[in-house]
Amino acid sequence: MLPKIRIKEFKPLNLEGGYLIDGFPSAGFSSAIATESMVHTSNFELGGIIDSDIFPPISVIKDGKPNYPSRIFVNEELKVSVFLSYLTLDQSLHKITAKTMLKWAQKHKIGLVVSSIAVKSPNGDEELIGIGSTDSAREKIKNAGLKVLEHGTIPGIPGTLLNEASVSGQDVIVIIFHTNGQGPDFKSSAQLCMAMSKLIPGTSCDIPALQQEAEKAETVIKEAEEESKHLKDSMYM
C-alpha cells in the first residue's frame, strides 16, 4: 500500500501562471534555510500544511505556538508558493513527495517549479548550475545567468521532479549549489536564495537577516531530525 501525503489549504489560492519552490531539505539544510529567508523577506503568509501518517509525529514550536513541520507559504501578489519543511525525509518518501508536489502545482496551474540539490565541496566557491525539465525551463536558466548542466545525476525529490515533469511538460528547474557540509552554511544559503530570486520575479533575499535565519533554522531542523531519528527505523520498515 502506497503512502499518502495530505495537503490542507486554509483558503482558496490564486497562483495561476506562478511559481512553486521546493523547500524540503536535501544534503545539508541550505535549501530549507534559503526558502525560510525568502518567506520572511517577501511577505508570505501561511496558506496550508503538508502532512502524512508516515511523517514523524513532531510539532515545531515557534514564538510559543505549535506548527506542523511541513507547511505551505504563499505570496498571492507575486503568485509564489513555497513548500517549506523542517523534515529530512527518508528516501522511500522522495518519489511520492515529488509527485504530490507536481499534482498540487498542476491543480493550481503553476508555471514553474524550482527545486535545489546540494553538492559538497571544500570551499563552496563553484558557480551555481541549473537543470531544466523542458526546453523552456532550460531557456529560463540561461536567462537568469546560470550555467546549464549537460551531464550528471540528480537524486531524491529534485531528481523525481525532473523526471516526472519532463514527461508531463511541466517546467521544473533544479539548482545545483555547493556547500562545505558544515553549518550553518550561510554562504551557500545566500547563494541559493539569490539564484532563486533571479528565477522568480519580485522575490528577494535579506542577506543580513539570512545569517540569523541560517542559525535559527538549522537549529530547528536539527532538533526535528534528532527527535524523529529514533522513530524512523520502525516507521519506514
mmCIF file of C-alpha atoms in Angstrom:
data_model
loop_
_atom_site.group_PDB
_atom_site.id
_atom_site.type_symbol
_atom_site.label_atom_id
_atom_site.label_comp_id
_atom_site.label_asym_id
_atom_site.label_seq_id
_atom_site.Cartn_x
_atom_site.Cartn_y
_atom_site.Cartn_z
ATOM 1 C CA MET A 1 0.000 0.000 0.000
ATOM 2 C CA LEU A 2 1.494 3.315 -1.116
ATOM 3 C CA PRO A 3 1.917 6.074 1.481
ATOM 4 C CA LYS A 4 -0.437 9.051 1.200
ATOM 5 C CA ILE A 5 0.507 12.687 1.663
ATOM 6 C CA ARG A 6 -2.292 15.105 2.512
ATOM 7 C CA ILE A 7 -2.349 18.802 1.717
ATOM 8 C CA LYS A 8 -4.788 21.059 3.565
ATOM 9 C CA GLU A 9 -5.220 24.594 2.263
ATOM 10 C CA PHE A 10 -6.505 27.249 4.645
ATOM 11 C CA LYS A 11 -8.137 29.375 1.942
ATOM 12 C CA PRO A 12 -8.618 29.483 -1.860
ATOM 13 C CA LEU A 13 -5.310 30.269 -3.581
ATOM 14 C CA ASN A 14 -4.776 32.171 -6.834
ATOM 15 C CA LEU A 15 -1.382 31.070 -8.178
ATOM 16 C CA GLU A 16 -2.132 30.540 -11.877
ATOM 17 C CA GLY A 17 0.976 31.024 -14.002
ATOM 18 C CA GLY A 18 3.070 31.472 -10.869
ATOM 19 C CA TYR A 19 5.800 29.622 -9.017
ATOM 20 C CA LEU A 20 6.322 26.814 -6.518
ATOM 21 C CA ILE A 21 9.562 26.461 -4.516
ATOM 22 C CA ASP A 22 10.550 23.065 -3.099
ATOM 23 C CA GLY A 23 11.935 23.780 0.375
ATOM 24 C CA PHE A 24 12.414 20.201 1.599
ATOM 25 C CA PRO A 25 15.994 19.779 2.899
ATOM 26 C CA SER A 26 18.365 17.769 0.696
ATOM 27 C CA ALA A 27 22.018 17.238 1.663
ATOM 28 C CA GLY A 28 22.526 19.773 4.447
ATOM 29 C CA PHE A 29 19.993 22.449 5.304
ATOM 30 C CA SER A 30 20.763 25.247 2.838
ATOM 31 C CA SER A 31 17.619 24.749 0.714
ATOM 32 C CA ALA A 32 15.335 24.978 3.745
ATOM 33 C CA ILE A 33 17.283 27.949 5.140
ATOM 34 C CA ALA A 34 17.207 29.820 1.807
ATOM 35 C CA THR A 35 13.465 29.335 1.376
ATOM 36 C CA GLU A 36 12.829 30.317 5.009
ATOM 37 C CA SER A 37 14.755 33.540 4.390
ATOM 38 C CA MET A 38 12.733 34.268 1.248
ATOM 39 C CA VAL A 39 9.476 33.668 3.126
ATOM 40 C CA HIS A 40 10.476 36.170 5.827
ATOM 41 C CA THR A 41 11.769 38.761 3.338
ATOM 42 C CA SER A 42 8.988 38.787 0.739
ATOM 43 C CA ASN A 43 5.774 38.976 2.817
ATOM 44 C CA PHE A 44 4.497 35.410 2.611
ATOM 45 C CA GLU A 45 1.631 34.072 4.695
ATOM 46 C CA LEU A 46 0.722 30.588 5.810
ATOM 47 C CA GLY A 47 -1.505 29.002 3.172
ATOM 48 C CA GLY A 48 -1.698 25.370 4.244
ATOM 49 C CA ILE A 49 0.014 22.315 5.697
ATOM 50 C CA ILE A 50 1.521 19.109 4.307
ATOM 51 C CA ASP A 51 1.083 16.010 6.429
ATOM 52 C CA SER A 52 1.102 12.224 6.328
ATOM 53 C CA ASP A 53 0.618 9.341 8.734
ATOM 54 C CA ILE A 54 4.145 8.270 7.758
ATOM 55 C CA PHE A 55 5.753 11.620 8.650
ATOM 56 C CA PRO A 56 7.474 11.731 12.066
ATOM 57 C CA PRO A 57 4.956 12.952 14.684
ATOM 58 C CA ILE A 58 6.594 16.259 15.607
ATOM 59 C CA SER A 59 5.333 19.748 16.435
ATOM 60 C CA VAL A 60 7.742 22.634 15.824
ATOM 61 C CA ILE A 61 7.217 25.388 18.411
ATOM 62 C CA LYS A 62 7.902 28.941 17.175
ATOM 63 C CA ASP A 63 7.130 32.046 19.236
ATOM 64 C CA GLY A 64 5.278 29.827 21.684
ATOM 65 C CA LYS A 65 2.950 28.413 19.010
ATOM 66 C CA PRO A 66 2.829 24.823 17.664
ATOM 67 C CA ASN A 67 3.422 24.330 13.940
ATOM 68 C CA TYR A 68 3.290 21.422 11.534
ATOM 69 C CA PRO A 69 6.876 20.722 10.394
ATOM 70 C CA SER A 70 5.869 20.904 6.683
ATOM 71 C CA ARG A 71 3.877 23.952 5.625
ATOM 72 C CA ILE A 72 2.849 25.911 2.528
ATOM 73 C CA PHE A 73 3.549 29.645 2.401
ATOM 74 C CA VAL A 74 2.124 31.888 -0.312
ATOM 75 C CA ASN A 75 2.506 35.393 -1.641
ATOM 76 C CA GLU A 76 -0.502 35.790 -3.916
ATOM 77 C CA GLU A 77 0.592 39.216 -5.122
ATOM 78 C CA LEU A 78 3.778 37.667 -6.575
ATOM 79 C CA LYS A 79 1.982 34.346 -7.250
ATOM 80 C CA VAL A 80 4.737 32.463 -5.421
ATOM 81 C CA SER A 81 4.225 29.436 -3.179
ATOM 82 C CA VAL A 82 6.728 27.567 -1.014
ATOM 83 C CA PHE A 83 6.650 24.021 0.346
ATOM 84 C CA LEU A 84 8.746 24.690 3.453
ATOM 85 C CA SER A 85 9.713 21.712 5.601
ATOM 86 C CA TYR A 86 11.868 21.031 8.641
ATOM 87 C CA LEU A 87 11.745 17.287 7.929
ATOM 88 C CA THR A 88 14.604 15.448 6.240
ATOM 89 C CA LEU A 89 12.503 12.733 4.645
ATOM 90 C CA ASP A 90 13.585 9.128 4.270
ATOM 91 C CA GLN A 91 14.429 8.333 0.636
ATOM 92 C CA SER A 92 11.489 5.923 0.484
ATOM 93 C CA LEU A 93 9.244 9.027 0.575
ATOM 94 C CA HIS A 94 11.045 11.069 -2.069
ATOM 95 C CA LYS A 95 9.031 9.878 -5.074
ATOM 96 C CA ILE A 96 5.606 10.263 -3.506
ATOM 97 C CA THR A 97 6.553 13.703 -2.138
ATOM 98 C CA ALA A 98 7.716 14.910 -5.559
ATOM 99 C CA LYS A 99 4.603 13.518 -7.275
ATOM 100 C CA THR A 100 2.355 15.168 -4.680
ATOM 101 C CA MET A 101 4.154 18.462 -5.280
ATOM 102 C CA LEU A 102 3.655 18.251 -9.040
ATOM 103 C CA LYS A 103 -0.002 17.274 -8.683
ATOM 104 C CA TRP A 104 -0.550 20.324 -6.467
ATOM 105 C CA ALA A 105 1.321 22.511 -8.989
ATOM 106 C CA GLN A 106 -0.920 21.204 -11.777
ATOM 107 C CA LYS A 107 -4.069 21.865 -9.694
ATOM 108 C CA HIS A 108 -3.038 25.499 -9.235
ATOM 109 C CA LYS A 109 -1.706 25.888 -12.814
ATOM 110 C CA ILE A 110 1.793 26.720 -11.592
ATOM 111 C CA GLY A 111 4.107 27.889 -14.379
ATOM 112 C CA LEU A 112 7.487 26.967 -12.857
ATOM 113 C CA VAL A 113 8.610 24.672 -10.024
ATOM 114 C CA VAL A 114 12.047 25.490 -8.537
ATOM 115 C CA SER A 115 13.977 22.908 -6.509
ATOM 116 C CA SER A 116 17.613 22.560 -5.435
ATOM 117 C CA ILE A 117 20.238 19.991 -4.545
ATOM 118 C CA ALA A 118 23.482 20.385 -2.618
ATOM 119 C CA VAL A 119 26.875 19.111 -3.710
ATOM 120 C CA LYS A 120 29.606 19.043 -1.098
ATOM 121 C CA SER A 121 32.828 20.857 -1.934
ATOM 122 C CA PRO A 122 35.682 22.106 0.292
ATOM 123 C CA ASN A 123 35.236 25.847 -0.246
ATOM 124 C CA GLY A 124 31.770 26.148 -1.809
ATOM 125 C CA ASP A 125 33.001 28.705 -4.352
ATOM 126 C CA GLU A 126 31.931 26.885 -7.524
ATOM 127 C CA GLU A 127 29.306 28.523 -9.729
ATOM 128 C CA LEU A 128 25.672 27.517 -9.443
ATOM 129 C CA ILE A 129 24.303 25.256 -12.163
ATOM 130 C CA GLY A 130 20.736 24.643 -13.291
ATOM 131 C CA ILE A 131 18.893 21.691 -14.831
ATOM 132 C CA GLY A 132 15.586 22.140 -16.632
ATOM 133 C CA SER A 133 12.851 19.594 -17.331
ATOM 134 C CA THR A 134 11.853 21.253 -20.625
ATOM 135 C CA ASP A 135 13.359 23.452 -23.333
ATOM 136 C CA SER A 136 11.562 26.486 -21.903
ATOM 137 C CA ALA A 137 12.891 25.709 -18.412
ATOM 138 C CA ARG A 138 16.433 25.462 -19.766
ATOM 139 C CA GLU A 139 15.963 28.804 -21.507
ATOM 140 C CA LYS A 140 14.904 30.357 -18.192
ATOM 141 C CA ILE A 141 18.139 29.053 -16.607
ATOM 142 C CA LYS A 142 20.242 30.748 -19.292
ATOM 143 C CA ASN A 143 18.259 33.995 -18.985
ATOM 144 C CA ALA A 144 18.960 34.014 -15.234
ATOM 145 C CA GLY A 145 22.697 33.862 -15.944
ATOM 146 C CA LEU A 146 23.187 30.313 -14.694
ATOM 147 C CA LYS A 147 25.093 27.533 -16.419
ATOM 148 C CA VAL A 148 23.035 24.568 -17.684
ATOM 149 C CA LEU A 149 24.151 21.087 -16.595
ATOM 150 C CA GLU A 150 24.858 18.857 -19.597
ATOM 151 C CA HIS A 151 25.769 15.570 -17.863
ATOM 152 C CA GLY A 152 25.261 14.255 -14.333
ATOM 153 C CA THR A 153 22.808 12.594 -11.957
ATOM 154 C CA ILE A 154 20.254 14.250 -9.671
ATOM 155 C CA PRO A 155 18.922 12.157 -6.752
ATOM 156 C CA GLY A 156 15.974 12.448 -4.394
ATOM 157 C CA ILE A 157 12.957 14.745 -4.645
ATOM 158 C CA PRO A 158 14.662 17.064 -7.197
ATOM 159 C CA GLY A 159 15.522 14.127 -9.474
ATOM 160 C CA THR A 160 11.957 12.806 -9.373
ATOM 161 C CA LEU A 161 10.584 16.284 -10.064
ATOM 162 C CA LEU A 162 12.740 16.482 -13.202
ATOM 163 C CA ASN A 163 11.787 13.024 -14.469
ATOM 164 C CA GLU A 164 8.036 13.375 -13.919
ATOM 165 C CA ALA A 165 7.938 16.926 -15.282
ATOM 166 C CA SER A 166 9.895 16.007 -18.421
ATOM 167 C CA VAL A 167 7.024 13.662 -19.341
ATOM 168 C CA SER A 168 4.142 15.953 -18.322
ATOM 169 C CA GLY A 169 5.672 19.097 -19.832
ATOM 170 C CA GLN A 170 5.743 20.998 -16.521
ATOM 171 C CA ASP A 171 8.604 23.494 -16.253
ATOM 172 C CA VAL A 172 10.912 22.442 -13.390
ATOM 173 C CA ILE A 173 14.324 23.925 -12.610
ATOM 174 C CA VAL A 174 16.722 22.324 -10.146
ATOM 175 C CA ILE A 175 19.596 24.493 -8.918
ATOM 176 C CA ILE A 176 22.815 22.701 -8.005
ATOM 177 C CA PHE A 177 24.673 24.613 -5.321
ATOM 178 C CA HIS A 178 27.842 23.848 -3.386
ATOM 179 C CA THR A 179 28.220 23.556 0.353
ATOM 180 C CA ASN A 180 31.070 22.680 2.670
ATOM 181 C CA GLY A 181 28.744 20.373 4.594
ATOM 182 C CA GLN A 182 29.266 22.252 7.846
ATOM 183 C CA GLY A 183 26.598 24.529 9.196
ATOM 184 C CA PRO A 184 25.018 26.812 9.455
ATOM 185 C CA ASP A 185 26.211 27.232 5.855
ATOM 186 C CA PHE A 186 25.261 30.873 5.453
ATOM 187 C CA LYS A 187 27.311 31.287 2.282
ATOM 188 C CA SER A 188 25.615 28.543 0.251
ATOM 189 C CA SER A 189 22.172 29.528 1.610
ATOM 190 C CA ALA A 190 22.735 33.106 0.458
ATOM 191 C CA GLN A 191 23.930 31.973 -2.994
ATOM 192 C CA LEU A 192 20.912 29.716 -3.403
ATOM 193 C CA CYS A 193 18.465 32.388 -2.241
ATOM 194 C CA MET A 194 19.941 34.883 -4.723
ATOM 195 C CA ALA A 195 19.726 32.337 -7.563
ATOM 196 C CA MET A 196 16.071 31.604 -6.772
ATOM 197 C CA SER A 197 15.289 35.335 -6.721
ATOM 198 C CA LYS A 198 16.748 35.617 -10.261
ATOM 199 C CA LEU A 199 14.367 32.894 -11.460
ATOM 200 C CA ILE A 200 11.303 34.220 -9.598
ATOM 201 C CA PRO A 201 10.466 37.905 -10.248
ATOM 202 C CA GLY A 202 9.657 40.041 -7.224
ATOM 203 C CA THR A 203 11.255 37.802 -4.611
ATOM 204 C CA SER A 204 14.298 38.932 -2.686
ATOM 205 C CA CYS A 205 16.750 37.885 -0.003
ATOM 206 C CA ASP A 206 17.606 39.911 3.076
ATOM 207 C CA ILE A 207 21.251 38.852 3.350
ATOM 208 C CA PRO A 208 21.936 40.258 6.870
ATOM 209 C CA ALA A 209 18.756 38.602 8.163
ATOM 210 C CA LEU A 210 19.673 35.417 6.302
ATOM 211 C CA GLN A 211 22.675 34.864 8.558
ATOM 212 C CA GLN A 212 20.431 34.937 11.624
ATOM 213 C CA GLU A 213 17.851 32.741 9.893
ATOM 214 C CA ALA A 214 20.576 30.270 8.927
ATOM 215 C CA GLU A 215 21.490 29.766 12.562
ATOM 216 C CA LYS A 216 17.879 29.616 13.832
ATOM 217 C CA ALA A 217 16.548 27.418 11.025
ATOM 218 C CA GLU A 218 19.382 24.928 11.212
ATOM 219 C CA THR A 219 18.846 24.571 14.965
ATOM 220 C CA VAL A 220 15.145 23.805 14.455
ATOM 221 C CA ILE A 221 15.797 21.394 11.550
ATOM 222 C CA LYS A 222 18.476 19.555 13.515
ATOM 223 C CA GLU A 223 16.172 19.276 16.523
ATOM 224 C CA ALA A 224 13.364 17.914 14.328
ATOM 225 C CA GLU A 225 15.739 15.442 12.720
ATOM 226 C CA GLU A 226 17.107 14.316 16.088
ATOM 227 C CA GLU A 227 13.636 13.912 17.593
ATOM 228 C CA SER A 228 12.450 11.834 14.630
ATOM 229 C CA LYS A 229 15.603 9.733 14.203
ATOM 230 C CA HIS A 230 14.625 7.089 16.723
ATOM 231 C CA LEU A 231 11.193 6.776 15.063
ATOM 232 C CA LYS A 232 12.437 6.231 11.510
ATOM 233 C CA ASP A 233 13.608 2.643 11.763
ATOM 234 C CA SER A 234 10.178 1.431 12.840
ATOM 235 C CA MET A 235 8.211 3.803 10.602
ATOM 236 C CA TYR A 236 9.906 3.055 7.295
ATOM 237 C CA MET A 237 10.248 -0.729 7.521
#
